[in-house]
mmCIF file of C-alpha atoms in Angstrom:
data_model
loop_
_atom_site.group_PDB
_atom_site.id
_atom_site.type_symbol
_atom_site.label_atom_id
_atom_site.label_comp_id
_atom_site.label_asym_id
_atom_site.label_seq_id
_atom_site.Cartn_x
_atom_site.Cartn_y
_atom_site.Cartn_z
ATOM 1 C CA UNK Q 1 -0.001 -0.006 -0.002
ATOM 2 C CA UNK Q 2 1.361 3.401 -0.986
ATOM 3 C CA UNK Q 3 2.245 5.693 1.920
ATOM 4 C CA UNK Q 4 0.477 9.053 1.880
ATOM 5 C CA UNK Q 5 2.838 12.037 2.283
ATOM 6 C CA UNK Q 6 0.967 14.145 4.868
ATOM 7 C CA UNK Q 7 3.647 16.850 4.625
ATOM 8 C CA UNK Q 8 3.300 17.272 0.855
ATOM 9 C CA UNK Q 9 7.048 17.539 0.414
ATOM 10 C CA UNK Q 10 6.812 17.378 -3.402
ATOM 11 C CA UNK Q 11 3.440 19.010 -4.049
ATOM 12 C CA UNK Q 12 1.190 21.888 -2.987
ATOM 13 C CA UNK Q 13 -0.699 21.556 0.298
ATOM 14 C CA UNK Q 14 -4.399 21.045 -0.479
ATOM 15 C CA UNK Q 15 -6.920 23.445 1.081
ATOM 16 C CA UNK Q 16 -8.405 20.551 3.064
ATOM 17 C CA UNK Q 17 -5.105 20.196 4.962
ATOM 18 C CA UNK Q 18 -4.650 23.884 5.780
ATOM 19 C CA UNK Q 19 -4.812 25.376 9.277
ATOM 20 C CA UNK Q 20 -6.486 28.452 10.758
ATOM 21 C CA UNK Q 21 -4.976 31.587 12.305
ATOM 22 C CA UNK Q 22 -4.184 30.412 15.846
ATOM 23 C CA UNK Q 23 -2.584 27.107 14.916
ATOM 24 C CA UNK Q 24 -0.381 28.819 12.350
ATOM 25 C CA UNK Q 25 0.442 31.643 14.758
ATOM 26 C CA UNK Q 26 1.722 29.193 17.389
ATOM 27 C CA UNK Q 27 3.795 27.287 14.879
ATOM 28 C CA UNK Q 28 5.403 30.496 13.622
ATOM 29 C CA UNK Q 29 6.002 31.724 17.184
ATOM 30 C CA UNK Q 30 7.738 28.447 18.009
ATOM 31 C CA UNK Q 31 9.823 28.894 14.860
ATOM 32 C CA UNK Q 32 11.065 32.316 16.077
ATOM 33 C CA UNK Q 33 11.991 31.153 19.605
ATOM 34 C CA UNK Q 34 15.675 30.748 18.837
ATOM 35 C CA UNK Q 35 18.584 30.695 21.276
ATOM 36 C CA UNK Q 36 20.933 32.436 18.838
ATOM 37 C CA UNK Q 37 18.578 35.429 18.846
ATOM 38 C CA UNK Q 38 19.136 35.716 22.602
ATOM 39 C CA UNK Q 39 22.896 35.756 22.004
ATOM 40 C CA UNK Q 40 22.415 38.545 19.467
ATOM 41 C CA UNK Q 41 20.217 40.372 21.983
ATOM 42 C CA UNK Q 42 22.983 40.045 24.550
ATOM 43 C CA UNK Q 43 25.472 41.536 22.086
ATOM 44 C CA UNK Q 44 23.142 44.492 21.467
ATOM 45 C CA UNK Q 45 22.480 44.912 25.199
ATOM 46 C CA UNK Q 46 26.211 45.170 25.846
ATOM 47 C CA UNK Q 47 26.647 47.933 23.244
ATOM 48 C CA UNK Q 48 23.468 50.049 23.307
ATOM 49 C CA UNK Q 49 21.410 52.022 25.790
ATOM 50 C CA UNK Q 50 17.994 50.522 26.410
ATOM 51 C CA UNK Q 51 16.273 53.198 24.300
ATOM 52 C CA UNK Q 52 18.630 52.493 21.391
ATOM 53 C CA UNK Q 53 18.116 48.783 21.905
ATOM 54 C CA UNK Q 54 14.320 49.054 21.730
ATOM 55 C CA UNK Q 55 14.384 51.205 18.578
ATOM 56 C CA UNK Q 56 16.913 48.920 16.877
ATOM 57 C CA UNK Q 57 15.018 45.720 17.654
ATOM 58 C CA UNK Q 58 11.700 47.246 16.533
ATOM 59 C CA UNK Q 59 13.230 48.399 13.229
ATOM 60 C CA UNK Q 60 15.144 45.171 12.632
ATOM 61 C CA UNK Q 61 12.210 42.908 13.387
ATOM 62 C CA UNK Q 62 9.898 45.063 11.288
ATOM 63 C CA UNK Q 63 12.228 44.421 8.326
ATOM 64 C CA UNK Q 64 12.442 40.711 9.203
ATOM 65 C CA UNK Q 65 8.678 40.531 9.576
ATOM 66 C CA UNK Q 66 8.101 42.163 6.184
ATOM 67 C CA UNK Q 67 10.564 39.825 4.442
ATOM 68 C CA UNK Q 68 9.210 36.666 6.038
ATOM 69 C CA UNK Q 69 5.590 37.826 5.913
ATOM 70 C CA UNK Q 70 5.708 38.304 2.136
ATOM 71 C CA UNK Q 71 7.250 34.829 1.776
ATOM 72 C CA UNK Q 72 4.427 33.521 3.987
ATOM 73 C CA UNK Q 73 1.882 35.217 1.713
ATOM 74 C CA UNK Q 74 3.332 33.506 -1.369
ATOM 75 C CA UNK Q 75 3.450 30.116 0.408
ATOM 76 C CA UNK Q 76 -0.187 30.351 1.503
ATOM 77 C CA UNK Q 77 -1.204 31.402 -2.005
ATOM 78 C CA UNK Q 78 0.566 28.542 -3.779
ATOM 79 C CA UNK Q 79 0.764 25.902 -1.030
ATOM 80 C CA UNK Q 80 4.419 25.357 -1.938
ATOM 81 C CA UNK Q 81 7.528 24.986 0.248
ATOM 82 C CA UNK Q 82 10.626 27.169 -0.127
ATOM 83 C CA UNK Q 83 12.217 24.488 -2.300
ATOM 84 C CA UNK Q 84 9.275 24.088 -4.663
ATOM 85 C CA UNK Q 85 9.044 27.884 -4.991
ATOM 86 C CA UNK Q 86 12.756 27.860 -5.770
ATOM 87 C CA UNK Q 87 12.024 25.359 -8.571
ATOM 88 C CA UNK Q 88 9.805 27.993 -10.149
ATOM 89 C CA UNK Q 89 12.266 30.885 -9.689
ATOM 90 C CA UNK Q 90 15.576 29.039 -10.304
ATOM 91 C CA UNK Q 91 14.421 26.161 -12.515
ATOM 92 C CA UNK Q 92 14.211 22.543 -11.386
ATOM 93 C CA UNK Q 93 17.949 21.801 -11.607
ATOM 94 C CA UNK Q 94 18.825 25.344 -10.477
ATOM 95 C CA UNK Q 95 16.763 24.867 -7.311
ATOM 96 C CA UNK Q 96 18.972 21.936 -6.304
ATOM 97 C CA UNK Q 97 21.801 24.325 -5.321
ATOM 98 C CA UNK Q 98 19.434 26.357 -3.110
ATOM 99 C CA UNK Q 99 17.983 23.159 -1.564
ATOM 100 C CA UNK Q 100 21.459 21.733 -0.960
ATOM 101 C CA UNK Q 101 22.697 24.827 0.863
ATOM 102 C CA UNK Q 102 19.442 25.325 2.788
ATOM 103 C CA UNK Q 103 19.241 21.642 3.714
ATOM 104 C CA UNK Q 104 22.912 21.276 4.695
ATOM 105 C CA UNK Q 105 22.905 24.360 6.922
ATOM 106 C CA UNK Q 106 19.776 23.183 8.747
ATOM 107 C CA UNK Q 107 21.250 19.705 9.403
ATOM 108 C CA UNK Q 108 24.393 21.437 10.665
ATOM 109 C CA UNK Q 109 22.464 23.731 12.984
ATOM 110 C CA UNK Q 110 20.408 20.745 14.189
ATOM 111 C CA UNK Q 111 23.614 19.062 15.346
ATOM 112 C CA UNK Q 112 24.894 22.279 16.939
ATOM 113 C CA UNK Q 113 21.547 22.687 18.706
ATOM 114 C CA UNK Q 114 21.638 19.191 20.176
ATOM 115 C CA UNK Q 115 25.103 19.921 21.601
ATOM 116 C CA UNK Q 116 23.922 23.326 22.859
ATOM 117 C CA UNK Q 117 21.319 21.456 24.923
ATOM 118 C CA UNK Q 118 23.641 18.707 26.167
ATOM 119 C CA UNK Q 119 26.628 20.722 27.422
ATOM 120 C CA UNK Q 120 24.871 23.100 29.863
ATOM 121 C CA UNK Q 121 22.623 20.304 31.200
ATOM 122 C CA UNK Q 122 25.643 18.065 31.770
ATOM 123 C CA UNK Q 123 27.395 20.886 33.604
ATOM 124 C CA UNK Q 124 24.374 21.469 35.838
ATOM 125 C CA UNK Q 125 23.348 17.840 36.460
ATOM 126 C CA UNK Q 126 26.398 15.681 35.799
ATOM 127 C CA UNK Q 127 24.485 13.435 33.354
ATOM 128 C CA UNK Q 128 26.745 12.017 30.601
ATOM 129 C CA UNK Q 129 26.993 14.344 27.579
ATOM 130 C CA UNK Q 130 26.765 11.544 25.007
ATOM 131 C CA UNK Q 131 23.583 10.242 26.629
ATOM 132 C CA UNK Q 132 22.062 13.722 26.612
ATOM 133 C CA UNK Q 133 22.958 14.187 22.943
ATOM 134 C CA UNK Q 134 21.373 10.845 22.055
ATOM 135 C CA UNK Q 135 18.171 11.552 23.995
ATOM 136 C CA UNK Q 136 17.884 15.094 22.644
ATOM 137 C CA UNK Q 137 18.569 14.022 19.073
ATOM 138 C CA UNK Q 138 16.003 11.223 19.184
ATOM 139 C CA UNK Q 139 13.228 13.395 20.682
ATOM 140 C CA UNK Q 140 13.830 16.249 18.252
ATOM 141 C CA UNK Q 141 13.914 13.876 15.294
ATOM 142 C CA UNK Q 142 10.611 12.249 16.344
ATOM 143 C CA UNK Q 143 8.621 15.502 16.246
ATOM 144 C CA UNK Q 144 10.117 16.435 12.867
ATOM 145 C CA UNK Q 145 9.231 12.947 11.572
ATOM 146 C CA UNK Q 146 5.566 13.351 12.504
ATOM 147 C CA UNK Q 147 5.474 16.698 10.701
ATOM 148 C CA UNK Q 148 3.285 19.754 11.093
ATOM 149 C CA UNK Q 149 0.865 18.256 13.642
ATOM 150 C CA UNK Q 150 3.720 17.392 15.998
ATOM 151 C CA UNK Q 151 5.356 20.780 15.432
ATOM 152 C CA UNK Q 152 2.037 22.429 16.269
ATOM 153 C CA UNK Q 153 1.555 20.422 19.509
ATOM 154 C CA UNK Q 154 5.121 21.167 20.630
ATOM 155 C CA UNK Q 155 4.644 24.897 19.906
ATOM 156 C CA UNK Q 156 1.434 25.006 21.984
ATOM 157 C CA UNK Q 157 3.418 23.556 24.908
ATOM 158 C CA UNK Q 158 6.748 25.344 24.436
ATOM 159 C CA UNK Q 159 5.705 28.890 23.593
ATOM 160 C CA UNK Q 160 3.708 29.578 26.796
ATOM 161 C CA UNK Q 161 6.255 27.752 28.957
ATOM 162 C CA UNK Q 162 9.243 29.695 27.576
ATOM 163 C CA UNK Q 163 7.333 32.974 27.759
ATOM 164 C CA UNK Q 164 6.219 32.551 31.375
ATOM 165 C CA UNK Q 165 9.386 31.040 32.811
ATOM 166 C CA UNK Q 166 11.658 33.352 30.811
ATOM 167 C CA UNK Q 167 9.682 36.447 31.857
ATOM 168 C CA UNK Q 168 9.862 35.419 35.524
ATOM 169 C CA UNK Q 169 13.650 35.028 35.270
ATOM 170 C CA UNK Q 170 14.053 38.343 33.443
ATOM 171 C CA UNK Q 171 11.927 40.077 36.095
ATOM 172 C CA UNK Q 172 14.244 38.734 38.824
ATOM 173 C CA UNK Q 173 17.304 39.808 36.818
ATOM 174 C CA UNK Q 174 15.875 43.283 36.345
ATOM 175 C CA UNK Q 175 15.306 43.643 40.109
ATOM 176 C CA UNK Q 176 19.008 42.930 40.674
ATOM 177 C CA UNK Q 177 20.026 46.076 38.697
ATOM 178 C CA UNK Q 178 17.533 48.480 40.249
ATOM 179 C CA UNK Q 179 14.322 47.548 38.434
ATOM 180 C CA UNK Q 180 12.973 49.332 35.390
ATOM 181 C CA UNK Q 181 14.636 52.637 36.269
ATOM 182 C CA UNK Q 182 18.016 50.967 36.560
ATOM 183 C CA UNK Q 183 17.464 49.209 33.240
ATOM 184 C CA UNK Q 184 16.466 52.359 31.368
ATOM 185 C CA UNK Q 185 19.406 54.330 32.829
ATOM 186 C CA UNK Q 186 21.935 51.624 31.876
ATOM 187 C CA UNK Q 187 24.969 52.916 29.921
ATOM 188 C CA UNK Q 188 27.202 50.384 28.145
ATOM 189 C CA UNK Q 189 30.980 50.460 28.707
ATOM 190 C CA UNK Q 190 31.568 50.358 24.938
ATOM 191 C CA UNK Q 191 29.094 51.215 22.206
ATOM 192 C CA UNK Q 192 28.321 49.846 18.754
ATOM 193 C CA UNK Q 193 26.971 51.811 15.797
ATOM 194 C CA UNK Q 194 23.281 51.628 14.922
ATOM 195 C CA UNK Q 195 24.214 50.229 11.470
ATOM 196 C CA UNK Q 196 26.168 47.412 13.137
ATOM 197 C CA UNK Q 197 23.291 46.848 15.569
ATOM 198 C CA UNK Q 198 20.760 46.578 12.745
ATOM 199 C CA UNK Q 199 23.043 44.133 10.943
ATOM 200 C CA UNK Q 200 23.135 41.938 14.059
ATOM 201 C CA UNK Q 201 19.361 42.178 14.533
ATOM 202 C CA UNK Q 202 18.386 41.382 10.936
ATOM 203 C CA UNK Q 203 21.181 38.890 10.378
ATOM 204 C CA UNK Q 204 20.231 36.874 13.447
ATOM 205 C CA UNK Q 205 17.298 35.169 11.749
ATOM 206 C CA UNK Q 206 17.106 36.208 8.116
ATOM 207 C CA UNK Q 207 18.584 32.928 6.875
ATOM 208 C CA UNK Q 208 16.112 30.881 8.927
ATOM 209 C CA UNK Q 209 13.376 33.267 7.855
ATOM 210 C CA UNK Q 210 14.035 32.284 4.220
ATOM 211 C CA UNK Q 211 12.483 28.925 5.122
ATOM 212 C CA UNK Q 212 9.181 30.487 6.207
ATOM 213 C CA UNK Q 213 7.249 28.991 3.251
ATOM 214 C CA UNK Q 214 8.022 25.477 4.537
ATOM 215 C CA UNK Q 215 5.537 26.196 7.374
ATOM 216 C CA UNK Q 216 3.331 29.036 6.132
ATOM 217 C CA UNK Q 217 2.121 26.920 3.149
ATOM 218 C CA UNK Q 218 -0.253 25.255 5.628
ATOM 219 C CA UNK Q 219 -2.113 28.547 6.271
ATOM 220 C CA UNK Q 220 -5.742 28.582 5.104
ATOM 221 C CA UNK Q 221 -5.527 32.008 3.467
ATOM 222 C CA UNK Q 222 -2.907 34.380 2.099
ATOM 223 C CA UNK Q 223 -3.903 36.833 4.826
ATOM 224 C CA UNK Q 224 -3.192 34.233 7.533
ATOM 225 C CA UNK Q 225 0.141 33.429 5.965
ATOM 226 C CA UNK Q 226 1.149 37.060 5.982
ATOM 227 C CA UNK Q 227 -0.243 38.249 9.311
ATOM 228 C CA UNK Q 228 0.729 35.236 11.473
ATOM 229 C CA UNK Q 229 4.312 35.416 10.192
ATOM 230 C CA UNK Q 230 4.726 39.177 10.643
ATOM 231 C CA UNK Q 231 3.283 39.162 14.172
ATOM 232 C CA UNK Q 232 5.214 36.031 15.177
ATOM 233 C CA UNK Q 233 8.546 37.460 14.036
ATOM 234 C CA UNK Q 234 7.864 40.826 15.616
ATOM 235 C CA UNK Q 235 6.787 39.362 18.986
ATOM 236 C CA UNK Q 236 8.860 36.176 19.148
ATOM 237 C CA UNK Q 237 12.173 37.542 17.928
ATOM 238 C CA UNK Q 238 11.752 40.742 20.002
ATOM 239 C CA UNK Q 239 11.121 38.651 23.110
ATOM 240 C CA UNK Q 240 14.249 36.575 22.497
ATOM 241 C CA UNK Q 241 16.320 39.751 22.017
ATOM 242 C CA UNK Q 242 14.871 41.258 25.207
ATOM 243 C CA UNK Q 243 15.661 38.111 27.213
ATOM 244 C CA UNK Q 244 19.218 38.195 25.885
ATOM 245 C CA UNK Q 245 19.810 41.901 26.486
ATOM 246 C CA UNK Q 246 18.509 41.976 30.068
ATOM 247 C CA UNK Q 247 20.309 38.748 30.922
ATOM 248 C CA UNK Q 248 23.565 40.159 29.547
ATOM 249 C CA UNK Q 249 23.212 43.465 31.361
ATOM 250 C CA UNK Q 250 22.229 41.915 34.713
ATOM 251 C CA UNK Q 251 24.358 38.725 34.826
ATOM 252 C CA UNK Q 252 26.700 38.737 31.828
ATOM 253 C CA UNK Q 253 24.764 35.743 30.401
ATOM 254 C CA UNK Q 254 22.705 36.217 27.223
ATOM 255 C CA UNK Q 255 20.895 32.841 27.122
ATOM 256 C CA UNK Q 256 17.939 32.935 29.514
ATOM 257 C CA UNK Q 257 18.560 29.324 30.568
ATOM 258 C CA UNK Q 258 22.095 30.287 31.693
ATOM 259 C CA UNK Q 259 20.607 33.209 33.627
ATOM 260 C CA UNK Q 260 18.284 30.725 35.322
ATOM 261 C CA UNK Q 261 21.204 28.461 36.224
ATOM 262 C CA UNK Q 262 22.912 31.421 37.966
ATOM 263 C CA UNK Q 263 19.625 32.175 39.766
ATOM 264 C CA UNK Q 264 19.463 28.600 41.094
ATOM 265 C CA UNK Q 265 16.399 27.749 38.979
ATOM 266 C CA UNK Q 266 17.864 24.458 37.743
ATOM 267 C CA UNK Q 267 14.731 22.568 36.697
ATOM 268 C CA UNK Q 268 13.109 25.584 34.952
ATOM 269 C CA UNK Q 269 16.449 26.255 33.273
ATOM 270 C CA UNK Q 270 16.690 22.737 31.856
ATOM 271 C CA UNK Q 271 13.049 22.908 30.787
ATOM 272 C CA UNK Q 272 13.340 26.252 29.028
ATOM 273 C CA UNK Q 273 16.667 25.304 27.412
ATOM 274 C CA UNK Q 274 15.271 22.040 26.104
ATOM 275 C CA UNK Q 275 12.015 23.509 24.806
ATOM 276 C CA UNK Q 276 13.716 26.483 23.192
ATOM 277 C CA UNK Q 277 16.209 24.367 21.287
ATOM 278 C CA UNK Q 278 13.599 21.696 20.531
ATOM 279 C CA UNK Q 279 11.253 24.170 18.792
ATOM 280 C CA UNK Q 280 14.202 25.383 16.689
ATOM 281 C CA UNK Q 281 15.727 21.995 15.942
ATOM 282 C CA UNK Q 282 12.605 20.154 14.849
ATOM 283 C CA UNK Q 283 11.828 23.027 12.462
ATOM 284 C CA UNK Q 284 15.404 22.912 11.148
ATOM 285 C CA UNK Q 285 15.257 19.137 10.588
ATOM 286 C CA UNK Q 286 11.827 19.369 8.965
ATOM 287 C CA UNK Q 287 13.022 22.104 6.591
ATOM 288 C CA UNK Q 288 16.237 20.244 5.754
ATOM 289 C CA UNK Q 289 14.219 17.144 4.799
ATOM 290 C CA UNK Q 290 12.051 19.186 2.427
ATOM 291 C CA UNK Q 291 15.224 20.474 0.773
ATOM 292 C CA UNK Q 292 16.777 17.081 0.216
ATOM 293 C CA UNK Q 293 13.387 15.685 -0.876
ATOM 294 C CA UNK Q 294 13.391 18.277 -3.639
ATOM 295 C CA UNK Q 295 16.731 16.919 -4.880
ATOM 296 C CA UNK Q 296 16.264 13.202 -4.330
ATOM 297 C CA UNK Q 297 12.457 12.915 -4.709
ATOM 298 C CA UNK Q 298 12.484 10.766 -1.530
ATOM 299 C CA UNK Q 299 9.617 11.540 0.843
ATOM 300 C CA UNK Q 300 10.260 13.832 3.787
ATOM 301 C CA UNK Q 301 9.929 11.238 6.573
ATOM 302 C CA UNK Q 302 12.752 9.026 5.311
ATOM 303 C CA UNK Q 303 15.022 12.024 4.880
ATOM 304 C CA UNK Q 304 14.176 13.298 8.372
ATOM 305 C CA UNK Q 305 15.364 10.043 9.930
ATOM 306 C CA UNK Q 306 18.603 10.078 7.943
ATOM 307 C CA UNK Q 307 19.315 13.751 8.650
ATOM 308 C CA UNK Q 308 18.437 13.321 12.328
ATOM 309 C CA UNK Q 309 20.897 10.443 12.701
ATOM 310 C CA UNK Q 310 23.667 12.375 10.885
ATOM 311 C CA UNK Q 311 23.070 15.560 12.901
ATOM 312 C CA UNK Q 312 23.026 13.657 16.204
ATOM 313 C CA UNK Q 313 26.135 11.574 15.527
ATOM 314 C CA UNK Q 314 28.092 14.636 14.408
ATOM 315 C CA UNK Q 315 26.717 16.991 17.100
ATOM 316 C CA UNK Q 316 29.931 17.416 19.103
ATOM 317 C CA UNK Q 317 32.094 17.828 15.994
ATOM 318 C CA UNK Q 318 29.698 20.336 14.446
ATOM 319 C CA UNK Q 319 29.536 22.350 17.676
ATOM 320 C CA UNK Q 320 33.333 22.489 18.012
ATOM 321 C CA UNK Q 321 34.380 22.912 14.376
ATOM 322 C CA UNK Q 322 31.563 23.962 12.085
ATOM 323 C CA UNK Q 323 29.717 26.963 13.571
ATOM 324 C CA UNK Q 324 31.779 29.557 11.669
ATOM 325 C CA UNK Q 325 31.253 27.774 8.353
ATOM 326 C CA UNK Q 326 27.544 27.358 9.006
ATOM 327 C CA UNK Q 327 27.331 31.097 9.700
ATOM 328 C CA UNK Q 328 29.047 31.797 6.378
ATOM 329 C CA UNK Q 329 26.713 29.463 4.518
ATOM 330 C CA UNK Q 330 23.749 31.088 6.223
ATOM 331 C CA UNK Q 331 24.799 34.484 4.868
ATOM 332 C CA UNK Q 332 24.372 33.177 1.296
ATOM 333 C CA UNK Q 333 20.732 32.124 1.802
ATOM 334 C CA UNK Q 334 18.636 35.361 2.056
ATOM 335 C CA UNK Q 335 19.039 36.136 -1.686
ATOM 336 C CA UNK Q 336 17.066 32.949 -2.409
ATOM 337 C CA UNK Q 337 14.001 34.374 -0.658
ATOM 338 C CA UNK Q 338 14.494 37.795 -2.248
ATOM 339 C CA UNK Q 339 14.580 36.284 -5.750
ATOM 340 C CA UNK Q 340 11.415 34.283 -5.048
ATOM 341 C CA UNK Q 341 9.712 37.506 -3.884
ATOM 342 C CA UNK Q 342 10.862 39.436 -6.971
ATOM 343 C CA UNK Q 343 9.812 36.606 -9.311
ATOM 344 C CA UNK Q 344 6.364 36.337 -7.759
ATOM 345 C CA UNK Q 345 5.474 40.012 -7.242
ATOM 346 C CA UNK Q 346 7.301 41.670 -10.166
ATOM 347 C CA UNK Q 347 8.775 39.485 -12.866
ATOM 348 C CA UNK Q 348 6.511 36.503 -13.508
ATOM 349 C CA UNK Q 349 3.355 36.673 -11.357
ATOM 350 C CA UNK Q 350 1.369 34.695 -13.951
ATOM 351 C CA UNK Q 351 3.736 31.751 -13.635
ATOM 352 C CA UNK Q 352 2.419 31.153 -10.099
ATOM 353 C CA UNK Q 353 -1.218 30.756 -11.162
ATOM 354 C CA UNK Q 354 -2.039 27.047 -11.443
ATOM 355 C CA UNK Q 355 1.622 26.488 -10.593
ATOM 356 C CA UNK Q 356 1.270 22.708 -10.159
ATOM 357 C CA UNK Q 357 0.186 22.210 -13.768
ATOM 358 C CA UNK Q 358 3.011 24.221 -15.329
ATOM 359 C CA UNK Q 359 6.316 22.708 -16.425
ATOM 360 C CA UNK Q 360 9.517 23.912 -14.751
ATOM 361 C CA UNK Q 361 12.506 25.316 -16.610
ATOM 362 C CA UNK Q 362 15.666 23.268 -16.110
ATOM 363 C CA UNK Q 363 17.885 26.179 -15.056
ATOM 364 C CA UNK Q 364 17.074 29.883 -14.908
ATOM 365 C CA UNK Q 365 20.413 31.594 -15.226
ATOM 366 C CA UNK Q 366 18.910 35.009 -14.467
ATOM 367 C CA UNK Q 367 18.124 33.854 -10.916
ATOM 368 C CA UNK Q 368 21.466 32.171 -10.363
ATOM 369 C CA UNK Q 369 23.330 35.230 -11.668
ATOM 370 C CA UNK Q 370 21.378 37.548 -9.354
ATOM 371 C CA UNK Q 371 22.181 35.217 -6.432
ATOM 372 C CA UNK Q 372 25.884 35.487 -7.146
ATOM 373 C CA UNK Q 373 25.697 39.300 -7.415
ATOM 374 C CA UNK Q 374 23.814 39.519 -4.113
ATOM 375 C CA UNK Q 375 26.411 37.446 -2.253
ATOM 376 C CA UNK Q 376 29.157 39.804 -3.498
ATOM 377 C CA UNK Q 377 27.126 42.864 -2.486
ATOM 378 C CA UNK Q 378 26.544 41.425 1.003
ATOM 379 C CA UNK Q 379 30.260 40.766 1.375
ATOM 380 C CA UNK Q 380 31.817 43.900 -0.103
ATOM 381 C CA UNK Q 381 29.236 46.709 -0.339
ATOM 382 C CA UNK Q 382 29.071 49.264 2.510
ATOM 383 C CA UNK Q 383 25.976 49.384 4.680
ATOM 384 C CA UNK Q 384 23.844 46.659 6.263
ATOM 385 C CA UNK Q 385 24.940 43.322 4.788
ATOM 386 C CA UNK Q 386 21.591 41.416 5.010
ATOM 387 C CA UNK Q 387 19.719 44.329 3.407
ATOM 388 C CA UNK Q 388 22.388 44.575 0.715
ATOM 389 C CA UNK Q 389 21.824 40.882 -0.027
ATOM 390 C CA UNK Q 390 18.039 41.102 -0.210
ATOM 391 C CA UNK Q 391 17.779 44.375 -2.136
ATOM 392 C CA UNK Q 392 20.704 43.470 -4.402
ATOM 393 C CA UNK Q 393 19.224 40.057 -5.220
ATOM 394 C CA UNK Q 394 15.763 41.401 -6.013
ATOM 395 C CA UNK Q 395 16.978 44.388 -8.033
ATOM 396 C CA UNK Q 396 19.607 42.513 -10.039
ATOM 397 C CA UNK Q 397 17.173 39.660 -10.767
ATOM 398 C CA UNK Q 398 14.469 42.012 -12.039
ATOM 399 C CA UNK Q 399 16.973 43.885 -14.215
ATOM 400 C CA UNK Q 400 18.500 40.710 -15.679
ATOM 401 C CA UNK Q 401 15.054 39.159 -16.244
ATOM 402 C CA UNK Q 402 13.554 42.121 -18.078
ATOM 403 C CA UNK Q 403 16.767 42.794 -20.006
ATOM 404 C CA UNK Q 404 16.636 39.193 -21.218
ATOM 405 C CA UNK Q 405 12.983 39.550 -22.193
ATOM 406 C CA UNK Q 406 13.670 42.796 -24.029
ATOM 407 C CA UNK Q 407 16.547 41.288 -26.010
ATOM 408 C CA UNK Q 408 14.634 38.143 -26.855
ATOM 409 C CA UNK Q 409 11.650 40.102 -28.202
ATOM 410 C CA UNK Q 410 13.580 42.901 -29.948
ATOM 411 C CA UNK Q 411 12.828 42.784 -33.707
ATOM 412 C CA UNK Q 412 15.737 41.924 -35.952
ATOM 413 C CA UNK Q 413 17.297 44.793 -37.948
ATOM 414 C CA UNK Q 414 18.255 42.444 -40.771
ATOM 415 C CA UNK Q 415 16.225 42.929 -44.011
ATOM 416 C CA UNK Q 416 13.937 40.024 -44.745
ATOM 417 C CA UNK Q 417 11.830 40.435 -47.870
ATOM 418 C CA UNK Q 418 8.148 39.646 -47.379
ATOM 419 C CA UNK Q 419 6.999 36.671 -49.315
ATOM 420 C CA UNK Q 420 3.880 37.508 -51.359
ATOM 421 C CA UNK Q 421 1.424 34.728 -51.644
ATOM 422 C CA UNK Q 422 0.103 33.985 -55.109
#
């Protein structure tokens, strides 16, 4: 008997399998609860006044919310994952490069996340690190295996728990520095520029945000896809940044679980650390499986198991040796989302109507060329690197696309005598 792919890894999600506002909102909130965002918040807290911090985080998350929200809109409209949308924008074979990079980085971060859970818990409890890695890897793989329903259940548990326990810890930390007045009057020992602060804020999650369609495609309407994503990124990412900043200012620790350990809240710390990494890691593994499914045409569940085993076995090595390389790879991913946005909203909107019935190009060199240009702009152009990548990718893609169309339709200047019919 043929197994039904309930995650629709190689096709559009039917309307009968879509979810309403609140279910999608909780999934997207769980997606944004990310430990690395707390680290970034800690970095901002150490270099900005609280007023500057609030303004920077609001501006950065507004940009993140707009970018991811528009991707969520497209996903809900078409029912397609990031990788199937990339097939349309980059061509079927061209999308393999995007899927490979997106998939590989997510498996890498899955392994790093498992280790990020195991090391602090081992330090606090004395439980063997290898055992913790094995348990964490298995549990996180299981939820990714069971797909969106499992991700949804986990989010409904994790989001309130992290919010309540984290807020309690932050409140205690704030009291230790003189309460709200002490927090607002805080002056950092060394400052960072607002451009650098915005780069940190936007760059913290823009690569992960490129995978928004993998989840938002389950939204019932385009409006739900847009609004749930924008609000989730604005609230969830801002909360993670706030936890990190206050923790850093009060205790020198950016991760709220580490703050809890210093406060003697051992069990809540383990709980919040586990849930926070779990909601990130199962999303990462789920998204990586969709990417490799696009390349191999193997269903998502089989790929999840393979990727989960690889990420778990390599967790320690990835944590110790691969974080810098994963960060570099992550910086190359935002142009993929920008090109999808430009293709859908500007260049070829009609191509996305009845998208399942239309044949894919093999390779669309205009998209690949724009991707290369955007990576160079992000690396070498002055300004805010993530914005350079997004704007550069979209602008160069549109220019190359329409220039190609103009040249292909330009009438020939060579004289061709008209044949007169007899």
